[in-house]
């Protein structure tokens, strides 16, 4: 299977057949949440390209303690058919709220004897393609520290992380935030400039009126000038 997330995903550049590139959200590149801060430190999310789910079986004789490490948001979906992986795949429009599921994409395992292990649904998140995402690199280093039982290093290294993932409840919500950021700032400057222009124009008009009034007063004769 492959997992996609309709609300928390990466925006990628896609070719348009000789007409240049366009940037589109790509749900199959999931911006997954790092849910175990003991391992992830302050890394909040990582990009998981074409990832599969990791199932946790609650077996009575399982010697390992299994802890979710990376998961989708509640808007995740498990694609079992893999019919179309394009950014405009019709699969996305066929999903309903009843199909959404929070899925684990990575888990950590601990044995009572001290041995440790991590399992991810895909290895592309640490490939050269995804290494441009700083959080991916930091999580990989933090996982290595945890496996080497150097847990304290994860919290120290992750102090530099400042990314925060934005999750939108719908496409309308996403579009409102996007276009408000695009048009809101220029519009605010235009309004501010217009207000400033009107203030200066009004001030200039008052100054002209005062000068004209003073000139008019000079032409009025005082009592000592009357003979």
Short mmCIF file of C-alpha atoms in Angstrom, two decimals:
data_model
loop_
_atom_site.label_atom_id
_atom_site.label_comp_id
_atom_site.label_asym_id
_atom_site.label_seq_id
_atom_site.Cartn_x
_atom_site.Cartn_y
_atom_site.Cartn_z
CA UNK A 1 0.00 0.00 0.00
CA UNK A 2 0.89 3.70 -0.22
CA UNK A 3 -0.27 6.44 2.10
CA UNK A 4 -1.33 9.95 1.11
CA UNK A 5 -2.49 12.87 3.21
CA UNK A 6 -4.85 15.40 1.66
CA UNK A 7 -4.16 18.15 4.19
CA UNK A 8 -0.52 17.72 5.23
CA UNK A 9 1.73 17.22 2.21
CA UNK A 10 4.63 18.75 0.31
CA UNK A 11 4.31 21.10 -2.68
CA UNK A 12 6.47 19.97 -5.61
CA UNK A 13 7.40 21.23 -9.07
CA UNK A 14 5.88 19.31 -12.00
CA UNK A 15 6.62 19.67 -15.72
CA UNK A 16 3.80 20.66 -18.07
CA UNK A 17 5.11 19.20 -21.33
CA UNK A 18 7.29 22.02 -22.62
CA UNK A 19 5.24 24.80 -21.04
CA UNK A 20 7.42 25.19 -17.96
CA UNK A 21 6.83 23.92 -14.45
CA UNK A 22 3.97 24.37 -12.03
CA UNK A 23 3.96 23.89 -8.25
CA UNK A 24 1.24 21.61 -6.95
CA UNK A 25 0.50 19.94 -3.61
CA UNK A 26 1.41 16.26 -3.83
CA UNK A 27 -0.45 14.16 -1.24
CA UNK A 28 1.80 11.11 -1.79
CA UNK A 29 4.67 13.12 -0.30
CA UNK A 30 3.26 13.20 3.20
CA UNK A 31 4.33 15.79 5.77
CA UNK A 32 4.17 13.34 8.63
CA UNK A 33 4.13 14.19 12.32
CA UNK A 34 6.95 13.06 14.59
CA UNK A 35 4.96 11.82 17.58
CA UNK A 36 7.75 10.51 19.83
CA UNK A 37 9.70 13.48 21.19
CA UNK A 38 12.05 11.20 23.13
CA UNK A 39 13.56 10.11 19.82
CA UNK A 40 12.67 13.00 17.53
CA UNK A 41 13.62 15.77 19.93
CA UNK A 42 12.05 19.02 18.73
CA UNK A 43 11.63 17.83 15.13
CA UNK A 44 7.89 18.19 14.54
CA UNK A 45 7.45 16.77 11.05
CA UNK A 46 9.28 15.09 8.18
CA UNK A 47 8.51 14.58 4.50
CA UNK A 48 7.77 10.92 3.71
CA UNK A 49 7.74 10.30 -0.08
CA UNK A 50 5.62 7.35 -1.27
CA UNK A 51 5.56 5.76 2.17
CA UNK A 52 3.73 2.61 3.24
CA UNK A 53 2.02 1.98 6.54
CA UNK A 54 3.66 0.15 9.42
CA UNK A 55 1.23 -2.09 11.28
CA UNK A 56 1.60 -2.84 14.99
CA UNK A 57 0.36 -6.26 16.11
CA UNK A 58 -0.47 -6.53 19.79
CA UNK A 59 0.88 -10.03 20.37
CA UNK A 60 0.99 -11.33 23.95
CA UNK A 61 4.46 -12.88 23.57
CA UNK A 62 6.04 -9.94 21.75
CA UNK A 63 9.28 -9.17 23.62
CA UNK A 64 9.58 -5.64 22.23
CA UNK A 65 7.92 -2.48 23.42
CA UNK A 66 6.54 -0.84 20.25
CA UNK A 67 6.11 2.96 20.13
CA UNK A 68 4.76 4.99 17.18
CA UNK A 69 7.44 7.37 15.89
CA UNK A 70 6.07 8.98 12.71
CA UNK A 71 2.43 9.15 11.62
CA UNK A 72 0.08 10.93 9.24
CA UNK A 73 -2.49 13.45 10.38
CA UNK A 74 -6.11 12.41 10.81
CA UNK A 75 -6.58 13.21 7.09
CA UNK A 76 -4.45 10.29 5.92
CA UNK A 77 -5.66 7.61 3.51
CA UNK A 78 -4.31 4.16 2.65
CA UNK A 79 -4.24 3.57 -1.12
CA UNK A 80 -4.37 -0.14 -1.88
CA UNK A 81 -4.97 0.12 -5.64
CA UNK A 82 -2.10 2.40 -6.77
CA UNK A 83 -3.93 3.22 -9.99
CA UNK A 84 -2.63 6.74 -10.49
CA UNK A 85 0.14 8.50 -8.56
CA UNK A 86 -0.07 11.82 -10.40
CA UNK A 87 -0.73 15.08 -8.50
CA UNK A 88 -4.20 15.28 -10.08
CA UNK A 89 -5.07 11.64 -9.44
CA UNK A 90 -8.85 10.97 -9.42
CA UNK A 91 -8.26 8.88 -6.30
CA UNK A 92 -8.06 12.08 -4.24
CA UNK A 93 -11.61 13.13 -5.17
CA UNK A 94 -13.00 9.68 -4.35
CA UNK A 95 -11.97 9.88 -0.70
CA UNK A 96 -14.65 10.63 1.89
CA UNK A 97 -14.36 11.53 5.56
CA UNK A 98 -15.22 7.94 6.45
CA UNK A 99 -12.04 6.76 4.70
CA UNK A 100 -9.63 9.02 6.60
CA UNK A 101 -7.33 7.22 9.01
CA UNK A 102 -4.33 8.20 11.11
CA UNK A 103 -1.59 5.79 10.02
CA UNK A 104 1.82 4.97 11.47
CA UNK A 105 4.70 5.37 9.00
CA UNK A 106 7.50 4.61 11.44
CA UNK A 107 7.79 2.84 14.80
CA UNK A 108 10.47 2.32 17.44
CA UNK A 109 11.06 -0.98 19.24
CA UNK A 110 12.83 -1.55 22.55
CA UNK A 111 13.79 -4.88 24.10
CA UNK A 112 14.20 -5.36 27.87
CA UNK A 113 17.85 -6.32 27.29
CA UNK A 114 18.50 -2.80 25.96
CA UNK A 115 18.53 -3.49 22.22
CA UNK A 116 16.70 -1.02 20.01
CA UNK A 117 15.28 -0.93 16.48
CA UNK A 118 13.34 1.44 14.21
CA UNK A 119 11.14 0.46 11.27
CA UNK A 120 9.88 2.85 8.58
CA UNK A 121 7.43 2.19 5.77
CA UNK A 122 9.89 3.54 3.23
CA UNK A 123 13.54 4.58 3.01
CA UNK A 124 13.09 7.46 0.54
CA UNK A 125 12.74 9.94 3.39
CA UNK A 126 16.53 9.74 3.91
CA UNK A 127 17.43 9.50 0.21
CA UNK A 128 19.33 12.20 -1.66
CA UNK A 129 16.03 13.46 -3.11
CA UNK A 130 14.53 14.16 0.31
CA UNK A 131 17.74 15.26 2.02
CA UNK A 132 17.00 18.88 1.08
CA UNK A 133 14.43 18.88 3.88
CA UNK A 134 16.38 19.80 7.01
CA UNK A 135 13.96 18.04 9.33
CA UNK A 136 14.54 14.73 7.54
CA UNK A 137 18.28 14.96 8.11
CA UNK A 138 17.84 15.96 11.75
CA UNK A 139 15.43 13.13 12.47
CA UNK A 140 17.82 10.63 10.86
CA UNK A 141 20.64 11.86 13.10
CA UNK A 142 18.38 11.76 16.16
CA UNK A 143 17.33 8.20 15.35
CA UNK A 144 20.98 7.16 15.07
CA UNK A 145 21.67 8.79 18.45
CA UNK A 146 18.76 6.91 20.01
CA UNK A 147 19.87 3.60 18.51
CA UNK A 148 23.35 4.25 19.92
CA UNK A 149 21.68 5.10 23.25
CA UNK A 150 22.91 8.69 23.09
CA UNK A 151 19.43 10.06 23.74
CA UNK A 152 20.51 13.44 25.10
CA UNK A 153 22.14 14.46 21.82
CA UNK A 154 18.76 14.54 20.07
CA UNK A 155 17.40 17.31 22.28
CA UNK A 156 20.59 19.37 21.90
CA UNK A 157 20.75 19.12 18.10
CA UNK A 158 17.04 19.82 17.61
CA UNK A 159 17.24 23.25 19.24
CA UNK A 160 17.91 24.66 15.77
CA UNK A 161 14.66 23.33 14.33
CA UNK A 162 11.95 25.95 13.82
CA UNK A 163 9.63 24.40 11.21
CA UNK A 164 5.96 24.20 12.11
CA UNK A 165 3.51 22.23 10.06
CA UNK A 166 0.24 23.90 9.02
CA UNK A 167 -2.75 21.60 8.82
CA UNK A 168 -5.87 22.94 7.08
CA UNK A 169 -9.33 21.53 7.61
CA UNK A 170 -10.28 21.89 3.91
CA UNK A 171 -9.09 23.17 0.54
CA UNK A 172 -11.18 26.30 1.10
CA UNK A 173 -9.36 26.98 4.36
CA UNK A 174 -6.00 26.46 2.63
CA UNK A 175 -6.96 28.83 -0.23
CA UNK A 176 -8.16 31.56 2.15
CA UNK A 177 -4.87 31.51 4.06
CA UNK A 178 -2.81 31.35 0.85
CA UNK A 179 -4.51 34.24 -0.96
CA UNK A 180 -4.72 36.34 2.19
CA UNK A 181 -0.94 36.08 2.51
CA UNK A 182 -0.44 36.81 -1.20
CA UNK A 183 -2.81 39.78 -1.47
CA UNK A 184 -3.20 40.95 2.10
CA UNK A 185 0.25 42.49 2.58
CA UNK A 186 0.28 44.51 -0.71
CA UNK A 187 -3.28 45.65 -0.03
CA UNK A 188 -2.29 46.82 3.46
CA UNK A 189 0.56 48.91 1.98
CA UNK A 190 -1.79 50.40 -0.64
CA UNK A 191 -4.32 51.41 2.02
CA UNK A 192 -1.56 52.83 4.23
CA UNK A 193 -0.16 54.82 1.31
CA UNK A 194 -3.60 56.14 0.38
CA UNK A 195 -4.28 57.26 3.95
CA UNK A 196 -0.89 58.98 4.07
CA UNK A 197 -1.53 60.69 0.74
CA UNK A 198 -4.92 62.00 1.89
CA UNK A 199 -3.40 63.25 5.15
CA UNK A 200 -0.65 65.16 3.33
CA UNK A 201 -3.11 66.53 0.80
CA UNK A 202 -5.41 67.71 3.56
CA UNK A 203 -2.47 69.32 5.41
CA UNK A 204 -1.34 71.11 2.22
CA UNK A 205 -4.83 72.47 1.67
CA UNK A 206 -4.95 73.86 5.22
CA UNK A 207 -1.54 75.54 4.78
CA UNK A 208 -2.69 77.26 1.58
CA UNK A 209 -5.83 78.48 3.32
CA UNK A 210 -3.79 79.97 6.20
CA UNK A 211 -1.43 81.79 3.79
CA UNK A 212 -4.33 83.17 1.82
CA UNK A 213 -6.02 84.29 5.02
CA UNK A 214 -2.87 86.11 6.19
CA UNK A 215 -2.59 87.96 2.91
CA UNK A 216 -6.18 89.05 3.25
CA UNK A 217 -5.48 90.43 6.74
CA UNK A 218 -2.63 92.61 5.41
CA UNK A 219 -5.06 94.49 3.17
CA UNK A 220 -7.30 95.51 6.06
CA UNK A 221 -6.45 99.02 7.32
CA UNK A 222 -6.05 99.59 11.03
CA UNK A 223 -7.52 102.60 12.95
CA UNK A 224 -4.21 104.51 12.77
CA UNK A 225 -4.28 104.34 8.97
CA UNK A 226 -7.65 106.08 8.67
CA UNK A 227 -7.38 109.83 8.15
#
